[in-house]
Amino acid sequence: MKTSSVTSPAALAAAATDLETRAYAKVTRRLVPFLMLCYLAAYLDRVNVGFAKLQMLSDLRWSDTVYGLGAGIFFLGYFLFEVPSNLILHRFGARRWLARIMITWAVISASFSVVGSPTAFYVMRFLLGVAEAGFAPGVILYITYWFPQARRAKVMALFFMAIPLASIVGAPLSGWILETFSGVHGLRGWQWLFALEALPSLLLGVAILFYLDDSIDAARWLAPDEKAVLQRNLASENGDKVAHHSAAAFLSDRRLWLLTAIYFCIVMGQYGITFWLPAIVRNAGVSGAGTVGLLAAIPYLVALACLPLIGRSSDRTKARRLHTGVPMLVAAAALFALPYTDGVGMALVLLSLAAAGAIGCTSQFWTLPTAFLGGMTAAAGIATINCIANLAGFFSPSLVGWLNDVTGKQGAGLMLTSSVLLVGACMLAFVPKQIVDR
């Protein structure tokens, strides 16, 4: 009997599916761990000021208000330069621009070791924000160059695992540096903290120049058929996306401003936890910077375990709003309950729920705007949402610090953060389901 040389449709479909699975697995292995590592370094440089606070305030005789304002003023520089930075990245490519961002902020972060006055602290925090502007939204935009919406939630969740990882690694590391290096060569532990934790960003910034590719076309590590399937999937999706042709049309898109308001609430909650978590652990009855650092890593271990589960569930069900809103509500409830608890154990349970919720909703939020924005509009839209919402990073530590000083109680700031997260979760109901839940 003569065997037919015609391949069956089922076999062709299976081969196409296998090719697509292989291509996305290769892209994920190549890009996601490296981008996570870069964001881990970025986040470490951004929030190590929370651990420096344990020694810095007493050494320099600063108040919580001075610290809160300095921690928050970072986001003013971030706000002013975020949109231009993302547009430059989209126009000239991610490789050189992301490298520039990382190298610049590493130098500035290390310079905090010589800060001696509130004014210098404010100026350096502002410059750090200017230097880092565009990194997170730039990476989010870069991910859209490789992955379609149907695969993006899982990738975003993996990328944002860098936030809890930064604290899991950074919390014990920061506590160890504070205790071990204090007094070495006449410098305090917080000075060594800023200098040593800037080194990973500097090294990774240089590595970006040799490792990242600006586009699918430029990726020599992909076979031609793999490139073709990746480009075809993106092309079929981009036909349904919005590309505003004028600034007026862009600014009048009410969906953009609704998402900005929601993300403002998310960032308010995230930084309300990040900047004050070490102090909350210490005030729960823990002594010693090293012990505080170890215990402060626990909430982020819980968040790390939850993120991939949330991402996989979101991609499976396509319920993007639900997977953003539920974690926000969990974080809000945990922060609301914190002032009414006693003991380190219960505080860590609630902080773990708060961290998992706040970071989980951050990763899933970015599946919303990237579902309907494309091209230069995506670059501008992601940056606009991120830069305006990150003003919450200014208001959160500033208001929490001020409320703590005025009331003499840590609970006032936690109540504020909880309320803002609740409002943001409610606003998700107004996001059109048909354009994001897909």
Coordinates of C-alpha atoms in Angstrom, one line a residue:
M1 CA 0.0 0.0 0.0
K2 CA 1.3 3.4 -0.9
T3 CA 1.6 5.9 2.0
S4 CA 0.2 9.3 1.4
S5 CA 2.8 12.1 1.5
V6 CA 0.1 14.7 2.4
T7 CA 0.3 15.8 6.0
S8 CA -3.0 15.8 7.7
P9 CA -4.5 19.1 9.0
A10 CA -4.3 17.8 12.6
A11 CA -0.6 17.1 12.2
L12 CA 0.0 20.6 10.7
A13 CA -2.0 22.2 13.6
A14 CA 0.0 20.2 16.2
A15 CA 3.3 21.2 14.5
A16 CA 2.3 24.9 14.6
T17 CA 1.3 24.7 18.2
D18 CA 4.5 23.0 19.1
L19 CA 6.5 25.7 17.2
E20 CA 4.6 28.5 19.0
T21 CA 5.1 26.8 22.5
R22 CA 8.8 26.4 21.8
A23 CA 9.2 30.0 20.6
Y24 CA 7.5 31.5 23.7
A25 CA 9.4 29.2 26.0
K26 CA 12.6 30.3 24.5
V27 CA 11.7 34.0 24.7
T28 CA 10.6 33.6 28.4
R29 CA 13.8 31.8 29.3
R30 CA 16.0 34.4 27.6
L31 CA 14.3 37.6 28.7
V32 CA 12.2 37.2 31.8
P33 CA 14.8 36.1 34.4
F34 CA 17.2 38.8 33.2
L35 CA 14.5 41.5 33.4
M36 CA 13.5 40.3 36.8
L37 CA 17.1 40.6 38.0
C38 CA 17.3 44.2 36.6
Y39 CA 14.1 45.2 38.3
L40 CA 15.2 43.5 41.5
A41 CA 18.3 45.7 41.5
A42 CA 16.1 48.8 40.7
Y43 CA 13.7 48.0 43.5
L44 CA 16.6 47.4 46.0
D45 CA 18.0 50.8 45.2
R46 CA 14.6 52.4 45.5
V47 CA 13.6 51.0 48.9
N48 CA 16.8 50.5 50.8
V49 CA 16.1 53.9 52.3
G50 CA 13.5 52.1 54.5
F51 CA 16.3 50.1 56.1
A52 CA 18.7 53.0 56.2
K53 CA 16.1 54.8 58.2
L54 CA 16.7 52.4 61.2
Q55 CA 20.1 54.2 61.7
M56 CA 20.0 57.3 59.6
L57 CA 17.3 59.2 61.5
S58 CA 19.1 58.9 64.8
D59 CA 22.5 59.5 63.4
L60 CA 21.4 62.7 61.5
R61 CA 18.7 63.7 64.1
W62 CA 15.9 63.7 61.5
S63 CA 12.2 63.2 62.2
D64 CA 9.7 60.8 60.5
T65 CA 8.4 63.8 58.5
V66 CA 11.9 64.5 57.1
Y67 CA 12.3 60.9 56.1
G68 CA 8.8 60.6 54.7
L69 CA 9.3 63.7 52.5
G70 CA 12.7 62.5 51.3
A71 CA 11.4 59.0 50.6
G72 CA 8.5 60.5 48.6
I73 CA 10.3 63.3 46.7
F74 CA 11.9 60.5 44.6
F75 CA 8.6 60.3 42.7
L76 CA 8.5 64.0 41.8
G77 CA 11.6 63.5 39.6
Y78 CA 10.1 60.2 38.4
F79 CA 6.9 62.0 37.4
L80 CA 8.5 64.7 35.4
F81 CA 10.7 62.5 33.3
E82 CA 8.7 59.3 32.9
V83 CA 6.8 60.0 29.7
P84 CA 9.8 61.5 27.8
S85 CA 11.9 58.5 28.9
N86 CA 9.4 55.9 27.5
L87 CA 9.0 57.8 24.2
I88 CA 12.8 57.8 23.8
L89 CA 12.9 54.1 24.5
H90 CA 10.2 53.4 21.9
R91 CA 11.9 55.6 19.4
F92 CA 15.5 54.5 19.8
G93 CA 15.3 51.1 21.3
A94 CA 15.3 49.5 24.8
R95 CA 18.8 48.2 25.0
R96 CA 20.8 51.4 25.1
W97 CA 18.1 53.4 27.0
L98 CA 17.6 50.8 29.8
A99 CA 21.4 50.5 30.2
R100 CA 21.6 54.3 30.5
I101 CA 18.9 54.3 33.2
M102 CA 20.5 51.6 35.3
I103 CA 24.1 53.0 35.2
T104 CA 22.9 56.5 36.1
W105 CA 20.8 55.5 39.0
A106 CA 23.5 53.2 40.4
V107 CA 25.9 56.2 40.6
I108 CA 23.3 58.4 42.3
S109 CA 22.2 55.7 44.7
A110 CA 25.8 55.1 45.9
S111 CA 26.1 58.9 46.4
F112 CA 23.6 58.7 49.3
S113 CA 26.4 57.4 51.5
V114 CA 27.7 61.0 51.8
V115 CA 24.4 62.8 52.4
G116 CA 24.5 64.8 55.6
S117 CA 21.6 67.3 55.6
P118 CA 17.8 67.1 54.8
T119 CA 18.3 69.4 51.8
A120 CA 21.0 67.1 50.3
F121 CA 18.7 64.1 51.0
Y122 CA 15.8 65.7 49.2
V123 CA 18.0 66.7 46.2
M124 CA 19.5 63.3 45.8
R125 CA 16.2 61.5 46.1
F126 CA 14.8 63.8 43.4
L127 CA 17.8 63.0 41.1
L128 CA 17.4 59.3 41.8
G129 CA 13.8 59.6 40.6
V130 CA 14.9 61.4 37.4
A131 CA 17.5 58.7 36.8
E132 CA 15.2 55.8 37.2
A133 CA 12.2 57.4 35.3
G134 CA 11.1 55.1 32.5
F135 CA 12.6 51.8 33.7
A136 CA 9.5 50.0 35.0
P137 CA 7.1 51.2 32.2
G138 CA 9.9 50.8 29.7
V139 CA 10.2 47.1 30.6
I140 CA 6.4 46.7 30.6
L141 CA 6.4 48.3 27.1
Y142 CA 9.3 46.0 26.0
I143 CA 7.3 42.9 27.1
T144 CA 4.5 43.9 24.8
Y145 CA 7.0 43.8 21.9
W146 CA 7.4 40.0 22.5
F147 CA 4.2 38.6 24.2
P148 CA 0.5 39.0 23.1
Q149 CA -2.2 39.8 25.6
A150 CA -3.2 36.2 26.0
R151 CA 0.2 35.3 27.4
R152 CA 1.0 38.6 29.2
A153 CA -0.5 38.1 32.7
K154 CA 1.8 35.2 33.5
V155 CA 4.8 37.1 32.2
M156 CA 3.9 40.2 34.1
A157 CA 3.5 38.2 37.3
L158 CA 6.9 36.6 36.8
F159 CA 8.5 40.0 36.1
F160 CA 6.9 41.6 39.2
M161 CA 8.2 38.7 41.3
A162 CA 11.3 40.9 41.4
I163 CA 9.6 43.1 44.0
P164 CA 9.2 40.5 46.7
L165 CA 12.5 38.9 45.7
A166 CA 14.2 42.3 46.2
S167 CA 12.9 42.4 49.8
I168 CA 13.6 38.7 50.4
V169 CA 17.2 39.2 49.4
G170 CA 17.4 42.9 50.4
A171 CA 15.9 42.7 53.8
P172 CA 18.3 40.2 55.4
L173 CA 21.2 41.7 53.3
S174 CA 20.4 45.3 54.4
G175 CA 20.1 44.2 58.1
W176 CA 23.4 42.4 57.8
I177 CA 25.2 45.4 56.2
L178 CA 23.8 47.8 58.8
E179 CA 25.1 45.6 61.7
T180 CA 28.3 44.2 60.2
F181 CA 29.8 47.3 58.4
S182 CA 28.9 49.9 61.0
G183 CA 32.1 51.6 61.9
V184 CA 34.3 50.1 59.2
H185 CA 36.7 52.8 57.9
G186 CA 34.8 55.3 59.9
L187 CA 31.5 54.9 58.1
R188 CA 28.1 54.0 59.6
G189 CA 26.2 51.0 58.4
W190 CA 23.6 53.0 56.4
Q191 CA 26.4 54.6 54.4
W192 CA 27.8 51.2 53.5
L193 CA 24.3 50.1 52.7
F194 CA 23.8 52.7 49.9
A195 CA 27.3 52.2 48.5
L196 CA 27.3 48.3 48.3
E197 CA 23.7 47.9 47.1
A198 CA 24.3 50.2 44.1
L199 CA 26.9 47.8 42.7
P200 CA 24.4 45.2 41.2
S201 CA 22.6 48.0 39.2
L202 CA 25.9 49.2 37.8
L203 CA 27.0 45.8 36.6
L204 CA 23.6 44.9 35.2
G205 CA 23.4 48.2 33.4
V206 CA 26.6 47.3 31.5
A207 CA 25.3 43.8 30.9
I208 CA 22.1 45.1 29.2
L209 CA 24.2 46.4 26.3
F210 CA 25.5 42.9 25.5
Y211 CA 22.4 40.9 26.3
L212 CA 19.1 42.5 25.3
D213 CA 17.8 42.9 21.8
D214 CA 15.5 45.8 20.7
S215 CA 13.1 43.6 18.7
I216 CA 12.1 40.1 17.5
D217 CA 13.9 40.8 14.2
A218 CA 17.2 41.6 16.0
A219 CA 17.1 38.4 18.1
R220 CA 19.8 36.2 16.6
W221 CA 19.0 33.5 19.1
L222 CA 15.5 32.9 17.4
A223 CA 15.1 30.7 14.3
P224 CA 13.3 32.3 11.3
D225 CA 10.1 30.3 11.8
E226 CA 10.1 31.2 15.5
K227 CA 10.4 34.9 14.7
A228 CA 7.5 34.5 12.1
V229 CA 5.1 33.0 14.6
L230 CA 5.9 35.7 17.3
Q231 CA 5.4 38.5 14.8
R232 CA 2.2 37.1 13.4
N233 CA 0.6 36.8 16.8
L234 CA 1.5 40.4 17.7
A235 CA 0.3 41.7 14.3
S236 CA -3.1 40.0 14.6
E237 CA -3.5 41.6 18.0
N238 CA -2.3 45.1 17.2
G239 CA -5.1 45.5 14.6
D240 CA -7.6 45.9 17.4
K241 CA -5.6 48.3 19.5
V242 CA -6.0 52.1 19.9
A243 CA -3.4 54.3 18.4
H244 CA -4.3 58.0 19.0
H245 CA -3.2 60.3 16.2
S246 CA -3.2 63.5 18.3
A247 CA -2.3 64.6 21.8
A248 CA -5.9 65.8 22.3
A249 CA -7.4 62.4 21.4
F250 CA -4.9 60.8 23.7
L251 CA -5.6 63.1 26.7
S252 CA -9.4 62.9 26.2
D253 CA -9.5 59.1 26.5
R254 CA -11.3 58.6 29.8
R255 CA -10.2 55.0 30.1
L256 CA -6.6 56.2 30.4
W257 CA -7.5 58.5 33.4
L258 CA -9.6 55.9 35.1
L259 CA -6.8 53.4 35.0
T260 CA -4.4 56.1 36.2
A261 CA -6.6 56.7 39.2
I262 CA -6.8 53.0 40.0
Y263 CA -3.0 52.6 39.7
F264 CA -2.5 55.6 42.0
C265 CA -4.4 53.7 44.7
I266 CA -2.4 50.6 44.0
V267 CA 0.9 52.4 44.3
M268 CA -0.3 54.2 47.4
G269 CA -0.9 50.8 49.0
Q270 CA 2.3 49.3 47.8
Y271 CA 4.6 52.0 49.1
G272 CA 2.7 52.3 52.3
I273 CA 3.9 48.8 53.0
T274 CA 7.3 49.0 51.4
F275 CA 8.6 52.1 53.1
W276 CA 7.3 51.3 56.6
L277 CA 7.4 47.5 56.9
P278 CA 10.8 47.4 58.7
A279 CA 9.5 50.0 61.2
I280 CA 6.2 48.1 61.7
V281 CA 8.2 44.9 62.4
R282 CA 10.5 46.7 64.9
N283 CA 7.5 48.4 66.7
A284 CA 5.9 45.0 67.0
G285 CA 8.6 44.1 69.5
V286 CA 11.7 43.0 67.5
S287 CA 15.1 44.4 68.4
G288 CA 18.3 44.4 66.2
A289 CA 18.5 45.4 62.6
G290 CA 19.6 41.9 61.5
T291 CA 16.5 40.3 63.1
V292 CA 14.2 43.0 61.7
G293 CA 15.7 42.3 58.2
L294 CA 15.1 38.5 58.5
L295 CA 11.5 38.8 59.7
A296 CA 10.7 41.6 57.1
A297 CA 11.5 39.1 54.4
I298 CA 8.6 36.8 55.4
P299 CA 5.8 38.8 53.9
Y300 CA 7.6 39.0 50.6
L301 CA 8.1 35.2 50.6
V302 CA 4.4 34.8 50.8
A303 CA 3.9 37.4 48.0
L304 CA 6.5 35.5 45.9
A305 CA 4.6 32.3 46.2
C306 CA 1.2 33.9 45.3
L307 CA 2.3 35.9 42.2
P308 CA 2.7 33.0 39.7
L309 CA -0.6 31.5 40.9
I310 CA -2.4 34.8 40.3
G311 CA -0.8 35.2 36.9
R312 CA -1.7 31.6 35.7
S313 CA -5.3 32.0 36.9
S314 CA -5.6 35.3 35.2
D315 CA -4.4 33.9 31.8
R316 CA -6.7 30.9 32.2
T317 CA -9.9 32.7 33.1
K318 CA -9.2 36.0 31.3
A319 CA -10.9 37.8 34.2
R320 CA -8.3 40.6 34.4
R321 CA -10.4 43.0 36.6
L322 CA -11.2 40.3 39.1
H323 CA -7.5 39.3 39.5
T324 CA -6.6 43.0 40.1
G325 CA -9.5 43.8 42.4
V326 CA -9.4 40.9 44.8
P327 CA -5.8 41.3 45.8
M328 CA -6.5 45.0 46.4
L329 CA -9.3 44.1 48.8
V330 CA -7.1 41.6 50.6
A331 CA -4.4 44.1 51.1
A332 CA -6.9 46.8 52.3
A333 CA -8.4 44.4 54.9
A334 CA -5.0 43.3 56.2
L335 CA -3.7 46.9 56.6
F336 CA -7.0 47.9 58.3
A337 CA -6.6 45.1 60.9
L338 CA -2.9 45.8 61.6
P339 CA -3.3 48.5 64.3
Y340 CA -5.6 46.3 66.3
T341 CA -3.2 43.4 66.6
D342 CA -0.6 42.6 69.2
G343 CA 2.5 40.5 68.9
V344 CA 5.0 39.8 66.1
G345 CA 3.3 36.7 64.8
M346 CA 0.0 38.3 64.0
A347 CA 1.7 41.3 62.6
L348 CA 3.6 39.2 60.2
V349 CA 0.5 37.3 59.1
L350 CA -1.3 40.5 58.2
L351 CA 1.8 42.0 56.6
S352 CA 2.1 38.9 54.5
L353 CA -1.5 39.2 53.3
A354 CA -0.9 42.9 52.6
A355 CA 2.3 42.4 50.7
A356 CA 0.8 39.5 48.6
G357 CA -2.3 41.6 47.8
A358 CA -0.5 44.9 47.0
I359 CA 2.2 43.2 44.8
G360 CA -0.3 40.8 43.2
C361 CA -2.6 43.6 42.0
T362 CA 0.4 45.6 40.7
S363 CA 1.4 42.7 38.3
Q364 CA -2.2 42.2 37.1
F365 CA -3.1 45.8 36.6
W366 CA -0.7 46.1 33.7
T367 CA -2.8 43.6 31.7
L368 CA -5.5 46.3 31.5
P369 CA -3.9 49.2 29.6
T370 CA -1.8 46.9 27.4
A371 CA -5.0 45.2 26.3
F372 CA -6.2 48.2 24.2
L373 CA -3.2 50.5 23.7
G374 CA -0.7 50.0 20.9
G375 CA 2.3 51.6 19.2
M376 CA 3.5 55.0 20.3
T377 CA 0.2 55.3 22.2
A378 CA 1.2 52.3 24.3
A379 CA 4.5 53.9 25.1
A380 CA 2.9 57.2 26.1
G381 CA -0.1 55.6 27.8
I382 CA 1.9 53.2 30.0
A383 CA 4.3 56.0 31.0
T384 CA 1.5 58.5 31.7
I385 CA -0.3 56.0 33.9
N386 CA 2.8 55.0 35.7
C387 CA 4.3 58.5 36.2
I388 CA 1.1 60.1 37.5
A389 CA 0.2 57.2 39.6
N390 CA 3.7 57.1 41.1
L391 CA 3.0 60.5 42.6
A392 CA 1.3 58.3 45.2
G393 CA 4.9 57.2 46.0
F394 CA 5.4 60.8 47.1
F395 CA 2.2 61.2 49.0
S396 CA 2.2 57.8 50.7
P397 CA 5.4 58.1 52.8
S398 CA 4.9 61.8 53.2
L399 CA 1.4 61.6 54.5
V400 CA 2.0 58.4 56.6
G401 CA 5.1 60.0 58.2
W402 CA 3.2 63.2 58.9
L403 CA 0.2 61.3 60.4
N404 CA 2.5 59.2 62.5
D405 CA 4.2 62.3 63.9
V406 CA 0.9 64.2 64.5
T407 CA -1.1 61.4 66.1
G408 CA 1.8 59.6 67.7
K409 CA 0.3 56.4 66.3
Q410 CA 1.3 54.2 63.4
G411 CA -2.3 53.1 62.8
A412 CA -3.4 56.4 61.3
G413 CA -1.2 56.0 58.3
L414 CA -2.2 52.4 57.8
M415 CA -5.9 53.3 57.9
L416 CA -5.3 55.9 55.2
T417 CA -3.5 53.4 53.0
S418 CA -6.2 50.8 53.5
S419 CA -9.0 53.3 52.5
V420 CA -7.2 54.3 49.3
L421 CA -6.8 50.6 48.2
L422 CA -10.5 50.1 48.9
V423 CA -11.5 53.1 46.7
G424 CA -9.2 51.8 43.9
A425 CA -10.8 48.3 44.0
C426 CA -14.3 49.9 43.7
M427 CA -13.2 51.9 40.6
L428 CA -12.3 48.7 38.7
A429 CA -16.0 48.2 38.3
F430 CA -16.1 51.1 35.8
V431 CA -13.3 49.6 33.5
P432 CA -15.1 48.2 30.4
K433 CA -15.0 44.5 30.7
Q434 CA -15.1 43.8 27.0
I435 CA -11.8 45.6 26.3
V436 CA -9.7 44.1 29.1
D437 CA -11.1 40.7 30.1
R438 CA -9.6 38.8 27.1

